[in-house]
Coordinates of C-alpha atoms and ligand atoms in Angstrom, one line a residue:
X486 CA 0.0 0.0 0.0
X487 CA 1.2 3.5 -0.8
X488 CA 1.4 6.3 1.8
X489 CA 0.6 9.9 1.1
X490 CA 4.1 10.4 -0.2
X491 CA 3.8 7.6 -2.8
X492 CA 6.1 5.2 -0.9
X493 CA 5.2 1.5 -0.8
X494 CA 5.0 0.5 2.8
X495 CA 5.6 -3.2 3.0
X496 CA 7.9 -3.8 5.9
X497 CA 6.9 -4.1 9.6
X498 CA 9.4 -3.9 12.4
X499 CA 7.9 -5.6 15.4
X500 CA 9.3 -5.2 18.9
X501 CA 8.3 -8.4 20.7
X502 CA 9.6 -7.3 24.1
X503 CA 11.3 -4.3 25.7
X504 CA 13.4 -6.6 27.9
X505 CA 17.1 -7.3 27.1
X506 CA 19.9 -9.4 28.4
X507 CA 22.5 -6.7 27.7
X508 CA 22.7 -3.2 29.0
X509 CA 24.4 -1.3 26.2
X510 CA 25.7 2.0 27.3
X511 CA 23.9 3.9 24.6
X512 CA 20.6 2.2 25.1
X513 CA 19.8 1.3 28.8
X514 CA 21.1 2.3 32.3
X515 CA 23.2 -0.2 34.1
X516 CA 20.7 -0.5 37.0
X517 CA 17.1 0.4 37.6
X518 CA 15.8 0.0 34.1
X519 CA 12.0 0.3 34.2
X520 CA 10.3 -2.0 31.8
X521 CA 6.7 -1.9 30.5
X522 CA 4.5 -4.1 32.8
X523 CA 3.8 -7.5 31.3
X524 CA 0.0 -6.8 31.2
X525 CA 0.7 -3.9 28.8
X526 CA 2.9 -5.9 26.4
X527 CA 1.0 -7.4 23.5
X528 CA 0.4 -11.1 23.8
X529 CA 1.6 -13.3 20.9
X530 CA -2.0 -13.9 20.0
X531 CA -2.6 -10.1 19.8
X532 CA 0.6 -9.7 17.8
X533 CA -0.4 -12.4 15.3
X534 CA -3.8 -10.7 14.9
X535 CA -2.3 -7.3 14.3
X536 CA 0.3 -8.6 11.9
X537 CA -2.4 -10.4 9.9
X538 CA -4.2 -7.1 9.6
X539 CA -1.0 -5.3 8.6
X540 CA -0.5 -8.0 5.9
X541 CA -4.0 -7.2 4.6
X542 CA -2.8 -3.6 4.3
X543 CA 0.2 -4.5 2.2
X544 CA 3.0 -5.6 4.7
X545 CA 5.1 -8.4 3.2
X546 CA 8.1 -8.6 5.5
X547 CA 8.3 -8.6 9.3
X548 CA 11.5 -8.1 11.3
X549 CA 11.4 -9.2 14.9
X550 CA 13.3 -6.9 17.2
X551 CA 13.1 -5.5 20.7
X552 CA 14.6 -5.4 23.3
X553 CA 16.1 -8.7 22.7
X554 CA 13.5 -10.9 20.9
X555 CA 15.1 -14.2 21.9
X556 CA 14.6 -13.5 25.6
X557 CA 10.8 -13.7 25.3
X558 CA 9.4 -17.1 26.2
X559 CA 7.7 -19.0 23.4
X560 CA 9.4 -17.0 20.6
X561 CA 9.7 -20.1 18.3
X562 CA 6.0 -20.9 18.5
X563 CA 5.3 -17.3 17.8
X564 CA 7.6 -17.4 14.7
X565 CA 5.8 -20.6 13.7
X566 CA 2.5 -18.7 13.9
X567 CA 3.8 -15.8 11.8
X568 CA 5.1 -18.2 9.2
X569 CA 1.5 -19.4 8.7
X570 CA 0.1 -15.9 7.9
X571 CA -0.9 -16.0 4.3
X572 CA 0.7 -13.2 2.3
X573 CA 3.6 -12.7 4.6
X574 CA 6.7 -13.4 2.5
X575 CA 9.6 -13.0 4.8
X576 CA 10.4 -13.1 8.6
X577 CA 13.7 -11.7 9.7
X578 CA 15.3 -11.3 13.1
X579 CA 17.6 -8.7 14.7
X580 CA 19.4 -10.1 17.8
X581 CA 22.3 -9.3 20.0
X582 CA 23.4 -12.9 19.5
X583 CA 23.6 -13.9 23.2
X584 CA 21.1 -16.7 22.8
X585 CA 21.8 -17.5 19.2
X586 CA 24.0 -20.5 19.8
X587 CA 21.0 -22.3 21.3
X588 CA 18.4 -20.9 19.0
X589 CA 20.0 -20.7 15.5
X590 CA 19.0 -24.2 14.2
X591 CA 15.4 -23.8 15.4
X592 CA 15.1 -20.3 14.1
X593 CA 15.9 -21.5 10.7
X594 CA 13.5 -24.4 10.8
X595 CA 10.7 -22.3 12.2
X596 CA 10.9 -19.9 9.4
X597 CA 13.4 -17.1 10.0
X598 CA 14.9 -16.2 6.6
X599 CA 17.5 -13.6 7.6
X600 CA 19.5 -12.8 10.7
X601 CA 21.2 -9.5 11.7
X602 CA 23.4 -9.7 14.7
X603 CA 24.3 -6.5 16.6
X604 CA 27.9 -6.4 17.7
X605 CA 29.8 -3.2 18.1
X606 CA 33.3 -4.5 18.9
X607 CA 35.6 -7.5 18.2
X608 CA 37.3 -7.1 21.5
X609 CA 36.0 -9.1 24.5
X610 CA 37.1 -6.4 27.0
X611 CA 35.4 -3.7 25.0
X612 CA 32.3 -5.8 24.6
X613 CA 32.1 -5.9 28.4
X614 CA 32.5 -2.1 28.5
X615 CA 29.8 -1.4 25.9
X616 CA 27.2 -4.1 26.9
X617 CA 28.1 -4.4 30.6
X618 CA 28.0 -8.1 30.2
X619 CA 30.9 -10.5 29.7
X620 CA 29.4 -12.4 26.8
X621 CA 31.5 -11.7 23.8
X622 CA 32.5 -15.3 23.2
X623 CA 29.0 -16.5 23.6
X624 CA 27.8 -14.1 20.9
X625 CA 30.7 -15.1 18.6
X626 CA 29.8 -18.7 19.0
X627 CA 26.2 -17.8 18.2
X628 CA 27.3 -16.2 15.0
X629 CA 29.3 -19.3 14.1
X630 CA 26.4 -21.5 14.8
X631 CA 24.1 -19.3 12.7
X632 CA 26.6 -19.7 9.9
X633 CA 26.9 -23.4 10.3
X634 CA 23.1 -24.0 10.1
X635 CA 23.0 -22.1 6.8
X636 CA 22.1 -18.4 7.5
X637 CA 23.7 -16.6 4.6
X638 CA 24.5 -13.8 4.5
X639 CA 24.7 -13.0 8.2
X640 CA 24.6 -9.3 8.7
X641 CA 26.6 -7.8 11.5
X642 CA 25.3 -4.4 12.7
X643 CA 27.9 -2.1 14.1
X644 CA 26.9 1.3 15.6
X645 CA 30.0 3.5 15.2
X646 CA 30.6 5.9 18.1
X647 CA 33.6 8.1 18.3
X648 CA 35.8 7.4 21.3
X649 CA 34.0 4.0 21.8
X650 CA 34.7 1.8 18.8
X651 CA 35.9 4.1 15.9
X652 CA 39.3 2.5 16.1
X653 CA 37.8 -0.9 15.1
X654 CA 36.2 0.2 11.8
X655 CA 39.1 -1.3 9.8
X656 CA 39.1 -4.5 11.9
X657 CA 35.4 -5.0 11.0
X658 CA 36.1 -4.2 7.4
X659 CA 38.9 -6.8 7.4
X660 CA 36.5 -9.4 8.7
X661 CA 34.9 -9.4 5.3
X662 CA 38.1 -10.8 3.8
X663 CA 37.7 -13.8 6.1
X664 CA 34.0 -14.3 6.4
X665 CA 31.1 -13.9 4.0
X666 CA 29.4 -11.6 6.5
X667 CA 27.8 -8.3 5.5
X668 CA 29.2 -5.9 8.0
X669 CA 26.9 -2.9 8.3
X670 CA 28.0 0.3 9.9
X671 CA 25.1 2.3 11.3
X672 CA 25.2 5.9 12.3
X673 CA 24.6 6.6 16.0
X674 CA 21.2 8.1 16.4
X675 CA 19.7 10.4 19.0
X676 CA 17.0 8.1 20.4
X677 CA 15.9 7.5 24.0
X678 CA 16.8 9.0 27.4
X679 CA 20.0 7.0 28.0
X680 CA 21.5 8.2 24.8
X681 CA 24.6 10.3 24.9
X682 CA 24.5 11.3 21.3
X683 CA 26.4 14.4 20.5
X684 CA 28.0 15.8 17.3
X685 CA 31.3 15.1 18.9
X686 CA 30.8 11.3 19.1
X687 CA 29.0 11.0 15.8
X688 CA 30.8 9.3 12.9
X689 CA 29.2 9.7 9.5
X690 CA 29.1 6.9 6.9
X691 CA 31.2 9.2 4.6
X692 CA 34.0 9.1 7.2
X693 CA 33.7 5.3 7.5
X694 CA 33.9 4.8 3.7
X695 CA 37.0 7.0 3.5
X696 CA 38.6 4.8 6.2
X697 CA 37.6 1.6 4.5
X698 CA 39.0 2.7 1.2
X699 CA 42.5 2.8 2.8
X700 CA 42.4 -1.0 2.9
X701 CA 42.0 -1.5 -0.9
X702 CA 39.8 -1.1 -3.9
X703 CA 36.2 -0.8 -3.0
X704 CA 33.4 -1.4 -5.5
X705 CA 29.8 -0.3 -5.2
X706 CA 27.3 -3.1 -5.2
X707 CA 24.1 -2.3 -7.0
X708 CA 21.1 -2.3 -4.7
X709 CA 18.4 -4.9 -4.9
X710 CA 14.9 -4.8 -3.5
X711 CA 16.1 -6.8 -0.4
X712 CA 19.2 -4.8 0.4
X713 CA 17.2 -2.2 2.5
X714 CA 18.6 1.2 3.3
X715 CA 22.3 0.2 3.3
X716 CA 24.7 1.5 0.6
X717 CA 26.7 -1.6 -0.2
X718 CA 30.3 -2.0 -1.0
X719 CA 32.8 -4.8 -1.5
X720 CA 36.5 -4.7 -0.9
X721 CA 38.5 -6.4 -3.7
X722 CA 39.1 -10.0 -2.7
X723 CA 36.6 -10.0 0.1
X724 CA 34.1 -12.8 0.8
X725 CA 31.7 -10.5 2.5
X726 CA 30.3 -7.0 2.0
X727 CA 30.3 -3.7 3.8
X728 CA 27.0 -1.8 4.2
X729 CA 26.7 1.8 5.3
X730 CA 23.5 3.0 6.8
X731 CA 23.4 6.8 7.1
X732 CA 20.3 7.3 9.1
X733 CA 21.3 10.9 9.8
X734 CA 23.8 12.1 7.3
X735 CA 22.2 10.4 4.3
X736 CA 18.8 9.5 5.3
X737 CA 16.6 7.2 3.3
X738 CA 13.3 8.7 4.2
X739 CA 12.4 9.2 0.5
X740 CA 12.2 5.4 0.0
X741 CA 11.5 4.3 3.6
X742 CA 9.1 1.3 3.4
X743 CA 8.8 0.8 7.2
X744 CA 6.1 0.7 9.7
X745 CA 6.8 -0.1 13.4
X746 CA 4.7 -1.9 16.1
X747 CA 6.0 -1.3 19.6
X748 CA 6.0 -4.0 22.3
X749 CA 3.1 -2.3 24.0
X750 CA 0.9 -2.0 21.0
X751 CA 1.4 1.3 19.2
X752 CA 2.0 1.8 15.6
X753 CA 4.7 4.3 14.5
X754 CA 5.3 5.5 11.0
X755 CA 8.8 6.7 11.9
X756 CA 11.4 5.7 14.4
X757 CA 12.1 9.3 15.3
X758 CA 8.5 10.5 15.5
X759 CA 6.9 10.8 18.9
X760 CA 3.5 10.4 17.3
X761 CA 2.0 6.9 17.8
X762 CA -1.3 5.2 17.2
X763 CA -2.5 3.0 20.0
X764 CA -3.9 -0.2 18.4
X765 CA -3.9 -2.3 21.6
X766 CA -6.7 -0.5 23.4
X767 CA -9.2 -0.9 20.6
X768 CA -8.1 -4.5 20.1
X769 CA -8.6 -5.3 23.8
X770 CA -11.9 -3.4 23.8
X771 CA -13.1 -5.7 21.1
X772 CA -13.5 -3.1 18.4
X773 CA -13.7 -5.1 15.1
X774 CA -11.1 -5.7 12.4
X775 CA -12.6 -3.0 10.2
X776 CA -11.8 -0.4 12.9
X777 CA -8.2 -1.8 13.4
X778 CA -7.6 -2.0 9.6
X779 CA -8.6 1.7 9.3
X780 CA -6.2 2.6 12.1
X781 CA -3.4 0.7 10.4
X782 CA -4.3 2.2 7.0
X783 CA -4.3 5.8 8.4
X784 CA -1.0 5.3 10.1
X785 CA 0.5 4.1 6.8
X786 CA -1.1 7.0 4.9
X787 CA 0.2 9.6 7.4
X788 CA 3.7 8.2 7.7
X789 CA 5.9 11.3 8.3
X790 CA 7.5 12.5 5.1
X791 CA 11.0 12.5 6.7
X792 CA 12.5 12.4 10.2
X793 CA 13.6 16.0 10.0
X794 CA 16.9 15.3 11.7
X795 CA 20.4 15.6 10.5
X796 CA 23.8 15.4 12.2
X797 CA 23.6 19.0 13.2
X798 CA 20.0 18.9 14.5
X799 CA 20.0 16.3 17.4
X800 CA 16.5 16.4 18.6
X801 CA 16.0 13.3 20.7
X802 CA 13.1 11.0 20.3
X803 CA 11.6 10.4 23.8
X804 CA 10.8 6.7 23.7
X805 CA 13.8 4.4 24.1
X806 CA 15.1 2.1 21.4
X807 CA 14.3 -1.0 23.3
X808 CA 10.6 -0.4 23.5
X809 CA 10.2 0.9 19.9
X810 CA 12.3 -1.8 18.4
X811 CA 15.6 -0.7 16.9
Ligands
SAM1270 N1 18.5 -6.8 20.8 C1 18.5 -6.7 19.4 C2 19.8 -6.3 18.9 O1 20.7 -6.1 19.7 O2 20.0 -6.2 17.7 C3 17.4 -5.8 18.8 C4 17.1 -4.5 19.4 S1 18.4 -3.3 19.3 C5 17.7 -1.9 20.0 C6 18.5 -3.0 17.6 C7 19.6 -2.3 17.1 O3 19.5 -0.9 17.4 C8 21.0 -2.7 17.6 O4 21.8 -2.9 16.4 C9 21.5 -1.5 18.4 O5 22.9 -1.4 18.3 C10 20.8 -0.4 17.6 N2 20.7 0.8 18.4 C11 20.3 1.0 19.7 N3 20.4 2.3 20.0 C12 20.9 2.9 18.9 C13 21.2 4.3 18.6 N4 21.0 5.2 19.5 N5 21.7 4.6 17.4 C14 21.9 3.6 16.5 N6 21.6 2.3 16.7 C15 21.1 2.0 17.9

């Protein structure tokens, strides 16, 4: 379905929980994180109902995110339920990888087509510093397990932050010589209360590309309909790829195809927008599907034209990334 700016909206990012087993410094406080009460989180049944209605409004691909989707009990049965929704063509997952070693095989057999693993460092000590958990090796084993059960390509998402991991950009780029991974550098975004975003710690994808080019010849990979917002490159002789996602410096709002459903049941047309449409209340009040379909349709139609931010205009979005779904 087209929105009012003629964009085809066919991709739903679904936050299945706001809980997480890491405490990344740019996302959550170390202690005292307050989570949404369980009763306010959508049940799987409610999510399946809403996704089915979204599919009737043109959604073709769902990405499960959070919080950490793999910490929610019963996630495999939920994925199984999603895979039975007629018209839904692809189910993908974004995970921090902590539980991937145990889940990879089942995720594949229950219907996950693509996996993105978030990992901001290749150093175990730094992993502990960034995530406040000593789980680097477990995540790495998870990635290896995902590779061995046949996920390909595995995308590794790296949020580049100056003074935190900018000295590892080349190490991540070199990883693509050894492994067929798609390493994707994502610009740090001003989202949530914990966020320490400032123009001083922001690294643009342009800066990252300049650095990567010091390693060797880099060729541009033509986008395909599944490549999403990343600008894709390959280093000569590499097995994998490099993706650059310039959410701020080179935003992709003009062809953004995303709708979001938060863990507590609100639809959002844009990650950065504070405007939300509550679909949980009418669903729980027993308003019919016609009413819910209209709400979904209107959210799609009124999707903001753009996020209105750039690297010099750091307005923060109030809701935290873990409850919207990054
Ligand atoms: N737990 C899952 C994971 O780690 O991938 C899914 C949720 S997490 C919020 C999704 C992605 O958002 C991660 O790659 C994380 O690094 C990224 N993220 C969180 N806060 C961010 C920010 N302020 N700017 C850019 N990316 C951010």
